CSV table of C-alpha atoms in Angstrom, one decimal:
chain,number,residue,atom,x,y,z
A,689,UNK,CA,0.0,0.0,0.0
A,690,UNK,CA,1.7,3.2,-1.1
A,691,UNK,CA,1.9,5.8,1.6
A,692,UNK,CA,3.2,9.7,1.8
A,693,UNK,CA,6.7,7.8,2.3
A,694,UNK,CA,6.4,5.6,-0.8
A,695,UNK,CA,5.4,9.2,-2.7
A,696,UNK,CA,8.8,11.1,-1.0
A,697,UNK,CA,10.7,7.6,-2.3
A,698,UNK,CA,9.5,7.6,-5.6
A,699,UNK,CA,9.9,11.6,-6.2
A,700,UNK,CA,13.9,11.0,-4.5
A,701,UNK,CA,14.0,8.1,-7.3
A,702,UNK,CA,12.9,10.3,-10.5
A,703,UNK,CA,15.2,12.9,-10.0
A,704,UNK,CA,18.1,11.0,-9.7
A,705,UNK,CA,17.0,9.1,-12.5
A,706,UNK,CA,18.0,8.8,-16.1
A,707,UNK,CA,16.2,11.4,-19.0
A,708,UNK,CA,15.6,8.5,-20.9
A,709,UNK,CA,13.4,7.0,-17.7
A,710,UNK,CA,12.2,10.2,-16.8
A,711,UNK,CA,10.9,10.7,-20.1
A,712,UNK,CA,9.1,7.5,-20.5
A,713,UNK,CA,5.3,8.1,-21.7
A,714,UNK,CA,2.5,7.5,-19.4
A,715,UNK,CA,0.0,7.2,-21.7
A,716,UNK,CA,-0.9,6.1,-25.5
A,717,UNK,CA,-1.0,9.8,-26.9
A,718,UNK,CA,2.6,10.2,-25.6
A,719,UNK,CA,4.0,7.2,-27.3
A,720,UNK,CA,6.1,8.4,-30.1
A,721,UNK,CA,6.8,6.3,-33.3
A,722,UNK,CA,5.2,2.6,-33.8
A,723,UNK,CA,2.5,3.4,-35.6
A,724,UNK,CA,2.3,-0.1,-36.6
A,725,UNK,CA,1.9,-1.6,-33.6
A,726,UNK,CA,0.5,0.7,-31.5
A,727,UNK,CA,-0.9,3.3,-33.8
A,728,UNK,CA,-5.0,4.0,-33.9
A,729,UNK,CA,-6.9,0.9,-35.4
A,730,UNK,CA,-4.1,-1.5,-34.1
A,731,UNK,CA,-4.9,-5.0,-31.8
A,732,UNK,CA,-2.5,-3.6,-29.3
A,733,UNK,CA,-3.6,-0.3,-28.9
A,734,UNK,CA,-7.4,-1.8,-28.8
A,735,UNK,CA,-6.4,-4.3,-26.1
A,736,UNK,CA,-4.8,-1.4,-24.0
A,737,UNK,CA,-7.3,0.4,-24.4
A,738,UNK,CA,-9.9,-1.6,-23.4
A,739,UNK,CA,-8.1,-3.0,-20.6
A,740,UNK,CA,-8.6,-6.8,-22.4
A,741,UNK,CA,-4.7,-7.3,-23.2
A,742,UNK,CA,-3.9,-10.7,-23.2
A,743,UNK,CA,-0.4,-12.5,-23.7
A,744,UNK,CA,2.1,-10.4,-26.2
A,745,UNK,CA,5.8,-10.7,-26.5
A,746,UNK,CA,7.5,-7.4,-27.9
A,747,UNK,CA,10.4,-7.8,-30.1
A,748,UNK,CA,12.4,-5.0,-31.3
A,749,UNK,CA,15.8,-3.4,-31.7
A,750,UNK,CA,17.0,-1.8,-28.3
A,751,UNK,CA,15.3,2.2,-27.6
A,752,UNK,CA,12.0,1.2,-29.4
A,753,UNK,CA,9.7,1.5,-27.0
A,754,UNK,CA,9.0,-1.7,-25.3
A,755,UNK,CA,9.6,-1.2,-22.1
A,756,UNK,CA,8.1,2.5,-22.4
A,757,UNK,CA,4.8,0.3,-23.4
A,758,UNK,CA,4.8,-1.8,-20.9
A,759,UNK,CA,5.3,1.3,-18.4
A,760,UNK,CA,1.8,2.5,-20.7
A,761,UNK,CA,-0.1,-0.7,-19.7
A,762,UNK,CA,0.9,-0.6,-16.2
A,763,UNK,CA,-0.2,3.3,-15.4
A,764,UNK,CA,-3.7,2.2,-17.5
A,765,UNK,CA,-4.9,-1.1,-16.3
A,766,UNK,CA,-7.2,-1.8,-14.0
A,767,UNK,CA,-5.2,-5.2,-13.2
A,768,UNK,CA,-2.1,-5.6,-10.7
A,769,UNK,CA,1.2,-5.2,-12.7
A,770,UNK,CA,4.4,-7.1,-11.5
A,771,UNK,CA,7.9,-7.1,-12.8
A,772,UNK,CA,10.4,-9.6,-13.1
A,773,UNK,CA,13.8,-9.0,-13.8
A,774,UNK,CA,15.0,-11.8,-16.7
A,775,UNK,CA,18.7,-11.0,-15.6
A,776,UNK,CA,18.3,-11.5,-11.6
A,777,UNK,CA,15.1,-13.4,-11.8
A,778,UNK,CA,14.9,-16.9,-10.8
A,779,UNK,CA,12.4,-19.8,-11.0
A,780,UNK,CA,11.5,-19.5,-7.2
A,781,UNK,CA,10.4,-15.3,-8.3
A,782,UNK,CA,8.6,-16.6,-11.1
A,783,UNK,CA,6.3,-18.9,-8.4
A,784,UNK,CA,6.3,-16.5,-6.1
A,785,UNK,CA,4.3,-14.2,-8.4
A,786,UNK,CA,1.8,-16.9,-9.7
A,787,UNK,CA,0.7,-17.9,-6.7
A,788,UNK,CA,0.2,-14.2,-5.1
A,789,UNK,CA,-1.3,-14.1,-8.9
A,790,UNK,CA,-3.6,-17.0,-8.2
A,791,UNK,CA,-4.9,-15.8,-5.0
A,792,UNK,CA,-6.0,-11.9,-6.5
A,793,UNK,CA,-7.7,-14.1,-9.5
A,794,UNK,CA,-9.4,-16.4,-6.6
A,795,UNK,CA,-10.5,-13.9,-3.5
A,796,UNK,CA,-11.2,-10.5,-5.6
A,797,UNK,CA,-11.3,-12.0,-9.2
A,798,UNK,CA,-8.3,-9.5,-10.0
A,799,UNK,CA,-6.1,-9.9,-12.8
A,800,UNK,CA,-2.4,-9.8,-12.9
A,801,UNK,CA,-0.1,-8.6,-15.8
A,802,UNK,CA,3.5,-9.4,-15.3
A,803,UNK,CA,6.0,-7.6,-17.4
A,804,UNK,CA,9.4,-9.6,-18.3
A,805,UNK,CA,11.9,-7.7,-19.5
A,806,UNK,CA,14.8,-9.2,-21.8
A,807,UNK,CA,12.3,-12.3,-21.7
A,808,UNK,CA,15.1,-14.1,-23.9
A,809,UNK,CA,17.4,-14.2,-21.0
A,810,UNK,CA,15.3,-16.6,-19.0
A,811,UNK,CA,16.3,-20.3,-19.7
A,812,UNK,CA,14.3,-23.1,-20.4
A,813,UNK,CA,13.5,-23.9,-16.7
A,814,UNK,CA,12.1,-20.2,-16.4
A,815,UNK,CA,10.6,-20.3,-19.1
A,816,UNK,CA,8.6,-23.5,-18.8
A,817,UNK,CA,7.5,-21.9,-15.3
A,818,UNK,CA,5.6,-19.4,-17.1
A,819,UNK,CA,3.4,-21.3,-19.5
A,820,UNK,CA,0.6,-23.2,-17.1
A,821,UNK,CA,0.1,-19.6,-15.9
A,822,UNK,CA,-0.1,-17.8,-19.0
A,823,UNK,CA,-2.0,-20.6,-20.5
A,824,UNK,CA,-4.6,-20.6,-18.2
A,825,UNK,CA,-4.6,-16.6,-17.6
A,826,UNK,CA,-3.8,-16.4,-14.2
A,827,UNK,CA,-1.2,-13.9,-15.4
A,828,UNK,CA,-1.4,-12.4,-18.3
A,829,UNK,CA,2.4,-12.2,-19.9
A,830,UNK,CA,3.8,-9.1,-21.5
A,831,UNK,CA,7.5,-10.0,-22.4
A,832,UNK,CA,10.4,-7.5,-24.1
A,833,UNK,CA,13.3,-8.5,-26.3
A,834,UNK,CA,15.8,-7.6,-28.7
A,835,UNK,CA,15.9,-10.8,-29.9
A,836,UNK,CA,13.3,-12.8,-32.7
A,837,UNK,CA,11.5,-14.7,-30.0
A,838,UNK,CA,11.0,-17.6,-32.7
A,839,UNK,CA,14.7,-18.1,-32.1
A,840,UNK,CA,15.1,-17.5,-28.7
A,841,UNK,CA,11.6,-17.8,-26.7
A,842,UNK,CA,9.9,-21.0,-26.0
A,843,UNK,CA,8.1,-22.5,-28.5
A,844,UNK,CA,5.3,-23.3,-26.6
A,845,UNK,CA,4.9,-19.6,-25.3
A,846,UNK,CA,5.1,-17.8,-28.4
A,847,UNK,CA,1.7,-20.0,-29.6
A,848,UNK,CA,0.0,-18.7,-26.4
A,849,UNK,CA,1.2,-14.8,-26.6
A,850,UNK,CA,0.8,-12.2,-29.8
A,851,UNK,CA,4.4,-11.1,-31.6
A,852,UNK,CA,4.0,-7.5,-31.7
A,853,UNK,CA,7.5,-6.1,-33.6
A,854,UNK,CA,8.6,-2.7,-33.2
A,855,UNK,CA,10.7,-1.0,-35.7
A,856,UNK,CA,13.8,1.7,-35.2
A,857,UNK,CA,12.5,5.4,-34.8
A,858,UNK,CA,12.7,7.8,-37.7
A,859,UNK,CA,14.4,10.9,-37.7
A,860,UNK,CA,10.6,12.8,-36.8
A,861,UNK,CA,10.4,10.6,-34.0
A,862,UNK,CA,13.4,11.3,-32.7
A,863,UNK,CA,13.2,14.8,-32.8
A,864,UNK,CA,9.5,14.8,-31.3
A,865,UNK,CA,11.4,13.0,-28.3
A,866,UNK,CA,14.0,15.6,-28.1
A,867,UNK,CA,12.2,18.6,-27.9
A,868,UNK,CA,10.0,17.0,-25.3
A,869,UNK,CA,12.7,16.0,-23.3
A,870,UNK,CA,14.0,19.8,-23.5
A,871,UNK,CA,11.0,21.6,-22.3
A,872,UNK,CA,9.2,19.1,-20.3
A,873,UNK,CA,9.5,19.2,-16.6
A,874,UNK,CA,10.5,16.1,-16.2
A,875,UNK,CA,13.1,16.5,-18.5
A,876,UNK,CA,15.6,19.6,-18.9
A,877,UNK,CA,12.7,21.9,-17.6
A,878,UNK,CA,13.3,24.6,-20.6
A,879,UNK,CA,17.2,25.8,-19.0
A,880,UNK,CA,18.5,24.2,-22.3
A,881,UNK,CA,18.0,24.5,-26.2
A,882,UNK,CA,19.6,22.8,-28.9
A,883,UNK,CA,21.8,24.8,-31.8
A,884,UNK,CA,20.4,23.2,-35.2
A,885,UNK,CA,23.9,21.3,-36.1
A,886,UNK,CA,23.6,20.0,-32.7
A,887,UNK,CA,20.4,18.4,-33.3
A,888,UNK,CA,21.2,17.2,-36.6
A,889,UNK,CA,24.1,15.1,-35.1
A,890,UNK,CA,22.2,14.1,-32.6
A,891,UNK,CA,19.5,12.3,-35.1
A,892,UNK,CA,22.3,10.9,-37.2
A,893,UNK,CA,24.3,9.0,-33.6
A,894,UNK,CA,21.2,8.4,-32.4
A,895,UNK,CA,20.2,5.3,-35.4
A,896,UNK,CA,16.7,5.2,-34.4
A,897,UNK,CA,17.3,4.6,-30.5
A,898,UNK,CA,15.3,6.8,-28.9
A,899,UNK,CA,16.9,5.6,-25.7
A,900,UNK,CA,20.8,6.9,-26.8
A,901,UNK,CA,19.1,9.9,-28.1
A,902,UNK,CA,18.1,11.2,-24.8
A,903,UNK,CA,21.4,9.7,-23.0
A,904,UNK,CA,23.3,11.9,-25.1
A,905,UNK,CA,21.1,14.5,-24.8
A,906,UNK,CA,21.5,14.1,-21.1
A,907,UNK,CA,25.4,14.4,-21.1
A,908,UNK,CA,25.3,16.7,-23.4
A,909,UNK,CA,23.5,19.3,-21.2
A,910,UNK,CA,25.6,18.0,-18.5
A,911,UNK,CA,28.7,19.8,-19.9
A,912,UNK,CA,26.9,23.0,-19.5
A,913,UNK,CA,25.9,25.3,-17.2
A,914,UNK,CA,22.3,25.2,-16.9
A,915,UNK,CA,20.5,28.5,-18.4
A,916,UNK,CA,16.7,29.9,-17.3
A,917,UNK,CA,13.8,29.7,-19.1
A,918,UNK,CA,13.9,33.1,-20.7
A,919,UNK,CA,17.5,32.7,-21.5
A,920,UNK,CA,18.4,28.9,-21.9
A,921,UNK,CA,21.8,27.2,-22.4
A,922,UNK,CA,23.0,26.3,-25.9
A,923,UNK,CA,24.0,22.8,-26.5
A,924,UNK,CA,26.0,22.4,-29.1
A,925,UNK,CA,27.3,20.2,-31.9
A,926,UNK,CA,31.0,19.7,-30.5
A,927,UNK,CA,29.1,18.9,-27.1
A,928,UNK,CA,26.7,16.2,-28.4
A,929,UNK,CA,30.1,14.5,-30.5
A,930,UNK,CA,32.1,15.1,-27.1
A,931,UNK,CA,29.3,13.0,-25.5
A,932,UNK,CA,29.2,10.1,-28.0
A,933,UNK,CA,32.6,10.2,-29.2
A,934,UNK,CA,31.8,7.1,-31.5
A,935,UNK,CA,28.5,6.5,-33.3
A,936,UNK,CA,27.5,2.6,-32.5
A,937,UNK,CA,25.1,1.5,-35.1
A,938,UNK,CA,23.2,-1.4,-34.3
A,939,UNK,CA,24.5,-5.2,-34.8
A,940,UNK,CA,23.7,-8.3,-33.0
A,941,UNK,CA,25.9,-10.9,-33.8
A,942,UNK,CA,24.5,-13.8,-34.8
A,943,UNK,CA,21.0,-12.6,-34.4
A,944,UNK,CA,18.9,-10.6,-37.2
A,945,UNK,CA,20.3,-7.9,-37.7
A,946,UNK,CA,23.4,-9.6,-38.5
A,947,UNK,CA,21.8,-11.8,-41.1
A,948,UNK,CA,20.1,-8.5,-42.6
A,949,UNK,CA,23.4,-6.8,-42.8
A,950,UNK,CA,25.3,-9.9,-44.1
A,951,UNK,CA,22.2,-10.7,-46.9
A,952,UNK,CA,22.6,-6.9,-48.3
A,953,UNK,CA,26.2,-7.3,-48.4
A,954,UNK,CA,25.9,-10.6,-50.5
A,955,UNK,CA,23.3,-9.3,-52.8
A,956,UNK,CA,25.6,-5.8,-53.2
A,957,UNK,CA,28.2,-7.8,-54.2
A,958,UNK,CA,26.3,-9.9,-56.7
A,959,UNK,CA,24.5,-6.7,-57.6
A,960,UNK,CA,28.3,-4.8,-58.9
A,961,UNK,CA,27.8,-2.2,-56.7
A,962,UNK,CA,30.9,-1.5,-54.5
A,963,UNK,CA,30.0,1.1,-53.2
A,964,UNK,CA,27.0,-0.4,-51.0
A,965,UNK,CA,29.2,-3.3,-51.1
A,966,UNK,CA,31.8,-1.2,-49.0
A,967,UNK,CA,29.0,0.8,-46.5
A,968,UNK,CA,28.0,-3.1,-45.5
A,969,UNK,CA,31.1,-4.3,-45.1
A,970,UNK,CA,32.0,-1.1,-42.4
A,971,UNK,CA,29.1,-1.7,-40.7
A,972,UNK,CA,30.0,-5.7,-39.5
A,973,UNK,CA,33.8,-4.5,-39.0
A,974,UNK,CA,32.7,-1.7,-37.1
A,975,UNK,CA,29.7,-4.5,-35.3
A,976,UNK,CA,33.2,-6.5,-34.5
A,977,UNK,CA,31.8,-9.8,-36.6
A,978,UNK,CA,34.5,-12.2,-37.4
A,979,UNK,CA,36.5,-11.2,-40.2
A,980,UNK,CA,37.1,-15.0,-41.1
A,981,UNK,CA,32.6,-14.7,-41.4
A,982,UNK,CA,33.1,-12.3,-43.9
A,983,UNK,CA,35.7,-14.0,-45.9
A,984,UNK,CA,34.0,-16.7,-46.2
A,985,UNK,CA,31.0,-15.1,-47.6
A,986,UNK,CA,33.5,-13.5,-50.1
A,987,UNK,CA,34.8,-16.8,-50.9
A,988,UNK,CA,31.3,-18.8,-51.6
A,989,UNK,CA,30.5,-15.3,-54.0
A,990,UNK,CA,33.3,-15.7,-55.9
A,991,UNK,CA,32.6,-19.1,-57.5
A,992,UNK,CA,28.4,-18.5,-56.8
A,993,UNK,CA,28.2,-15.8,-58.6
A,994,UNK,CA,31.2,-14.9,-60.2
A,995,UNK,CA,32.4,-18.1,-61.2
A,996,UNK,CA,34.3,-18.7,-64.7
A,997,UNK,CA,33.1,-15.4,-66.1
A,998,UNK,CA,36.3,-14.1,-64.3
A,999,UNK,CA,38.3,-17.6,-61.8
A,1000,UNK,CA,40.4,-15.1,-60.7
A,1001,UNK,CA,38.1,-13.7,-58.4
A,1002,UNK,CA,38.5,-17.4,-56.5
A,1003,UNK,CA,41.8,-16.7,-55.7
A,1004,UNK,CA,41.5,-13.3,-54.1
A,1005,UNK,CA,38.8,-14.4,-52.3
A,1006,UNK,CA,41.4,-17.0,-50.6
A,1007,UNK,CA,43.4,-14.7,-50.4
A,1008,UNK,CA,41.3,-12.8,-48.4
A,1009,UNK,CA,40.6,-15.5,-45.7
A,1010,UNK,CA,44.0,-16.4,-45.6
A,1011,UNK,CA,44.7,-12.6,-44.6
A,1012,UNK,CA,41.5,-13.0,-42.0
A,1013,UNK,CA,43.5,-15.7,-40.5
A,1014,UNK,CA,46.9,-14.8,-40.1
A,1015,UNK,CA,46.6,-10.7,-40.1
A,1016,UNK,CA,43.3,-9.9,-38.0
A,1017,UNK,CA,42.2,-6.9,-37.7
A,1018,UNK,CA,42.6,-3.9,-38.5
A,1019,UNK,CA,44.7,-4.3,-41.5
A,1020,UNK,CA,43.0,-7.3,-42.9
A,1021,UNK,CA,40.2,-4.7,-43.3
A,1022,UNK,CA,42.0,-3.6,-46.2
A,1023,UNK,CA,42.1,-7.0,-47.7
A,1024,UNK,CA,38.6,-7.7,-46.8
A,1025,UNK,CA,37.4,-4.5,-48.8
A,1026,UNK,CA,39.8,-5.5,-51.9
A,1027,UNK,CA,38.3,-8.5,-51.9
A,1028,UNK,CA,34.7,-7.8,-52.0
A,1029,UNK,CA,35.2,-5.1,-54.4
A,1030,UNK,CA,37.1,-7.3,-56.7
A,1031,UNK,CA,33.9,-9.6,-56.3
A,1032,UNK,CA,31.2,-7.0,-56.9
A,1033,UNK,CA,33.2,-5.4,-60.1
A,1034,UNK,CA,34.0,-8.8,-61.9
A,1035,UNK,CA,31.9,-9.9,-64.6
A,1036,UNK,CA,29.0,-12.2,-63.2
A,1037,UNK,CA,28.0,-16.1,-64.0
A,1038,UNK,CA,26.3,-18.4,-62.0
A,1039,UNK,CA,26.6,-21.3,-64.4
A,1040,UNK,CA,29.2,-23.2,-62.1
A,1041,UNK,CA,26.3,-23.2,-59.2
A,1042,UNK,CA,23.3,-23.6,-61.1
A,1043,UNK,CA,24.8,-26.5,-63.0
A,1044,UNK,CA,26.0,-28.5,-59.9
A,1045,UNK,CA,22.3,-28.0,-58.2
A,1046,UNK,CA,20.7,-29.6,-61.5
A,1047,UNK,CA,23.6,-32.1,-61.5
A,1048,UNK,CA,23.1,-33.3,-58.0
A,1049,UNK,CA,19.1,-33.2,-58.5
A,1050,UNK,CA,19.7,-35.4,-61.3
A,1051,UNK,CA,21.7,-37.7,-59.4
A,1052,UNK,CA,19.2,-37.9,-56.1
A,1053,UNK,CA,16.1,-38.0,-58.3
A,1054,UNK,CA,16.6,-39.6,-61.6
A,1055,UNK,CA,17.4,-43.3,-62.6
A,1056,UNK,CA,20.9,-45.1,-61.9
A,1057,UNK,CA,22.9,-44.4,-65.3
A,1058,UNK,CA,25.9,-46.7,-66.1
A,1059,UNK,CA,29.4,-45.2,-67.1
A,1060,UNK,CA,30.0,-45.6,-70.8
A,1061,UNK,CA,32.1,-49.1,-71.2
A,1062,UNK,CA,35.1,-46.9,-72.8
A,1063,UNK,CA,35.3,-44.3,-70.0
A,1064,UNK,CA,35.8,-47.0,-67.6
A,1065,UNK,CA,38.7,-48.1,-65.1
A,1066,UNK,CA,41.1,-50.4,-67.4
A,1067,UNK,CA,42.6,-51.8,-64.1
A,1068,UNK,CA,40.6,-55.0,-64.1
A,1069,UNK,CA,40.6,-58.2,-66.4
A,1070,UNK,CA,38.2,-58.3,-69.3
A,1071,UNK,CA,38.5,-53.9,-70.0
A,1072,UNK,CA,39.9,-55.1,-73.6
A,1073,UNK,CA,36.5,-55.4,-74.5
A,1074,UNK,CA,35.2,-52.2,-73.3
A,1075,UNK,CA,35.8,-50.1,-76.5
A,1076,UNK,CA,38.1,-47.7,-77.6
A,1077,UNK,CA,38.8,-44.7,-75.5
A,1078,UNK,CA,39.6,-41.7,-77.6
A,1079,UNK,CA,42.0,-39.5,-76.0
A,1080,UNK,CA,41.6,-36.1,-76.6
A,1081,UNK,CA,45.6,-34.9,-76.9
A,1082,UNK,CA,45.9,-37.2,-79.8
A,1083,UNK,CA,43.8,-35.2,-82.3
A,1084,UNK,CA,45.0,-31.6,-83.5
A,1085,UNK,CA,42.7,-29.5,-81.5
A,1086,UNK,CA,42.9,-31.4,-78.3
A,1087,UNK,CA,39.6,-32.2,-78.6
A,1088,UNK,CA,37.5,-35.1,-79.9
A,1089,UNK,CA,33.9,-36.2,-80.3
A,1090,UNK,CA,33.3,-38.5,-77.8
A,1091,UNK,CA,30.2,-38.8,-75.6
A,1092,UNK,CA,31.2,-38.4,-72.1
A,1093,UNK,CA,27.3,-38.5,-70.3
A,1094,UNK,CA,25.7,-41.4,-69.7
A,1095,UNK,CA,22.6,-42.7,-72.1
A,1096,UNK,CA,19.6,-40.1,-71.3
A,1097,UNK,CA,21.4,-37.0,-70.6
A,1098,UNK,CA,22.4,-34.5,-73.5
A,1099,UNK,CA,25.4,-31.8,-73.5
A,1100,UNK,CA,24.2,-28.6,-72.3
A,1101,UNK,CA,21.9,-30.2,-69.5
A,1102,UNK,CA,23.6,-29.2,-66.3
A,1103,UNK,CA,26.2,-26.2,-67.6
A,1104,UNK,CA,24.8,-23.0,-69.5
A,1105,UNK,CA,27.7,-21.1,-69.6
A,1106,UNK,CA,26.7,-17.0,-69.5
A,1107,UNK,CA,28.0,-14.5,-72.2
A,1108,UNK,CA,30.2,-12.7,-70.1
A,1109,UNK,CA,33.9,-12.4,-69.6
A,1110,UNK,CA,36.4,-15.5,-69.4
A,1111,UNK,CA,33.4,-18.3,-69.4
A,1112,UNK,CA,32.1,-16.0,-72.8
A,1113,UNK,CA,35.6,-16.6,-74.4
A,1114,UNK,CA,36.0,-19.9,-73.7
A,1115,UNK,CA,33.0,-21.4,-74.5
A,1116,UNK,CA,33.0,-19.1,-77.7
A,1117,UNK,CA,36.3,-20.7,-78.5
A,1118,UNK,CA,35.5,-24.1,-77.5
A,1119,UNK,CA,32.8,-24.4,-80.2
A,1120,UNK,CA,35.2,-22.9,-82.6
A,1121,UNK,CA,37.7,-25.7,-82.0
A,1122,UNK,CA,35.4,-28.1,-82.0
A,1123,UNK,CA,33.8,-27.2,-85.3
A,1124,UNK,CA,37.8,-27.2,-86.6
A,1125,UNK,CA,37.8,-30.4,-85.1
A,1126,UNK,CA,34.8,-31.7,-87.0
A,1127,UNK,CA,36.0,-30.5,-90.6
C-alpha cells in the first residue's frame, strides 16, 4: 500500500533518475513512433485500451519503446502489474508471483499482468515456469526483447502470446522526443536549447534509439551550465560529438540484424555495386563480426556468382581468408574491402552453381545411369573389351567427339555457360575448336 513515504521515495527516485526513464510516456497519446503496432486501429492499442490485453511478447531493436509500453499498460490497467527481472530473476520469483497471482484471481477476481523484461534471457526452466500460468490466464504475460522470440523464446509460449515487432524510430520521432525532453518538466525543464547542427548530429548517432538519443542528450547538457527559461543554455554540436565520441550503429551478432546486414552485403556484391558493397562491409567491422565470417561469404561469392566469367576472383577471395587468419584486424580490413570489391566489379556467371544444383538433383532423383564401357577403369581383367577410349591430346585440336554422359542426358543439360567475360571466351572458343575439329 503506497503511503506519503512511498510518494517522497519515488519523487527521490525520479530525480536521480536517467532522461531517458524520466521521459518514459504515461499514456498512449505520448507514445512516439510505432504506428504499426500501437498506432490508432491497431490489436495492441485496442487491447490497452480496453483493458482486455492478453499474452504479447514485444520484439524490437533496443530504444524502441517496449519497455516505455509496458510502463503505458501498467499506469492504464485496471489489473495488478508485477515485474520480473529476466537478468536477476529466478524460477523461485517466477512462483512466487503466480501464486500471489492465483490468490488476487481467486478472492477479488483481480487480474495480474506481469511484465518480463529481456524475456530471452530466462532459460528453459524459467521459461517452462511461465506457461501453465499464461495458458490458463492467471497472469497475463507481456514480455520484451531484442531478440526474434522464434529463435530465442519458447516454443510453446510464443503459440499462447501475440508477436508484436517494433521497428527503429525515424528521424521525426526522434526529434519529437528531443524537444519534449528539453522543455518538459520532467526532463531539462526549458534551461536548455539545442543549436540546429547539434540536433542534426544528434539524429544521425542516435540510429533510431530513442533511448541513446536522450542519454546523449543528457550528457550533453551536462557539460553546460544550466541556463533559465527566458534565457536557456546552448547545446551544441561539439558537445553532443564530445558526448558520444563514437557512433555505434546497431548489430547483433549472430541474431537478425546480422543476417540482414550480411544478406545486403551478398546481394551488393552480386548486384556490382561496391560502393554499398563497402558501406555493408563497415558496418560488420565496425559491429566487431568475425573477419574469417566475412571472408568466407566473399569466398562462396566468388565461385556462386562470379564463377568462370572471371576464376580469378577465387583466388582473391582465398586470399582474403587467408589474410582474416593470419593478419586480423585492423589491417585485414583492407584485404577484406579489396576483396569484396574485386567480387562485386568482376563480370558475373552463376553457371558453375546452377549446374552443380541440376547435377546433384539429377543424381538424387533420376534413374541409376551406367558409365560408358570406354570411360571406364582399365585396371581389371576383361576392359579389352570395353571399346576404344579416344584421348583427346591425340587429335589436332585437343579435342575429340566423344560422348562423355551417360545414355539419357544430353550436353548442355547441367552447364549454360553466360556470355560474359572469361566463361564468354571460352565457350565461344571451345565451339570454334570443335567445329575445326569436326571439318
Amino acid at each position: 500500500m503506497d503511503t506519503l513515504f512511498t510518494e517522497i521515495e519515488n519523487e527521490r527516485k525520479s530525480q536521480v533518475a536517467p532522461l531517458a526513464v524520466r521521459m518514459r510516456p504515461r499514456t498512449l497519446e505520448e507514445v512516439v513512433g510505432q504506428r504499426e503496432a500501437v498506432g490508432e486501429g491497431s490489436w495492441l492499442r485496442n487491447a490497452i485500451e480496453h483493458d482486455q490485453l492478453s499474452s504479447v511478447i514485444l520484439f524490437g531493436p533496443a530504444g524502441t519503446g517496449k519497455t516505455s509500453l509496458a510502463h503505458v499498460i501498467a499506469e492504464t490497467t485496471q489489473a495488478t502489474f508485477v515485474e520480473v527481472s529476466a537478468i536477476g530473476g529466478t524460477v523461485s520469483d517466477l512462483r512466487r508471483e503466480i501464486d500471489a497471482a492465483e490468490k488476487r484471481l481467486t478472492m477479488s477476481n483481480a487480474r495480474t499482468i506481469l511484465f518480463v523484461d529481456e524475456i530471452h534471457r530466462f532459460n528453459r526452466s524459467q521459461q517452462d515456469a511461465l506457461l501453465h500460468a499464461v495458458e490458463n490466464r492467471i497472469v497475463i504475460l507481456v514480455g520484451a526483447t531484442t531478440e526474434n522470440p522464434f529463435f530465442e523464446v519458447n516454443s510453446a509460449l510464443i503459440s499462447r502470446s501475440r508477436i508484436v515487432e517494433l521497428g527503429l524510430l525515424s528521424d521525426d520521432d526522434i526529434a519529437l522526443l528531443i524537444d519534449r525532453a528539453l522543455k518538459d518538466e520532467r526532463g531539462l525543464k526549458g534551461l536548455y536549447k539545442l543549436a540546429k547542427p547539434a540536433k542534426e548530429a544528434l539524429l544521425l548517432l542516435a540510429g533510431g534509439d530513442g533511448r541513446a538519443a536522450l542519454t546523449t542528450l543528457e550528457l550533453a547538457a551536462g557539460m553546460k551550465e544550466p541556463g533559465t527559461k527566458k534565457k536557456p543554455a546552448v547545446i551544441d554540436e561539439e558537445a553532443v560529438r564530445m558526448a558520444t565520441p563514437h557512433r555505434s550503429l546497431p548489430y547483433d551478432k549472430n541474431k537478425d540484424m546480422h543476417y540482414d546486414i550480411i544478406s545486403a552485403f551478398i546481394k551488393s556484391m552480386r548486384g556490382s555495386d561496391p560502393d554499398a558493397t563497402l558501406y555493408w562491409l563497415a558496418r560488420m567491422i565496425d559491429g566487431g563480426e568475425d573477419p574469417k565470417f566475412i571472408a568466407r561469404r566473399i569466398f562462396i561469392a566468388a565461385s556462386e556468382d562470379v564463377g568462370n566469367a572471371d576464376p580469378q576472383a577465387l583466388l582473391i577471395a582465398e586470399a582474403a581468408f587467408k589474410s582474416a587468419e593470419v593478419i586480423g584486424y585492423p589491417e585485414c580490413a583492407i584485404n577484406l574491402a579489396q576483396a569484396a570489391t574485386y567480387v562485386a566489379l568482376a563480370p558475373k556467371s552463376n553457371a558453375a552453381c546452377t549446374g552443380i544444383f541440376a547435377a546433384l538433383d539429377e543424381v538424387r532423383k533420376g534413374p541409376l545411369r551406367k558409365v560408358p564401357d570406354y570411360l571406364r577403369d582399365r585396371h581389371r581383367p576383361g576392359s579389352e573389351d570395353y571399346g576404344t577410349y579416344k584421348y583427346p591430346h591425340n587429335y589436332p585440336s585437343g579435342w575429340v567427339s566423344q560422348r562423355y554422359l551417360p545414355e539419357g542426358l544430353t550436353r548442355g543439360c547441367f552447364y549454360k555457360p553466360s556470355s560474359r567475360g572469361w566463361e564468354a571466351y571460352r565457350s565461344e572458343a571451345f565451339a570454334r575448336d570443335r567445329l575445326d575439329a569436326e571439318e
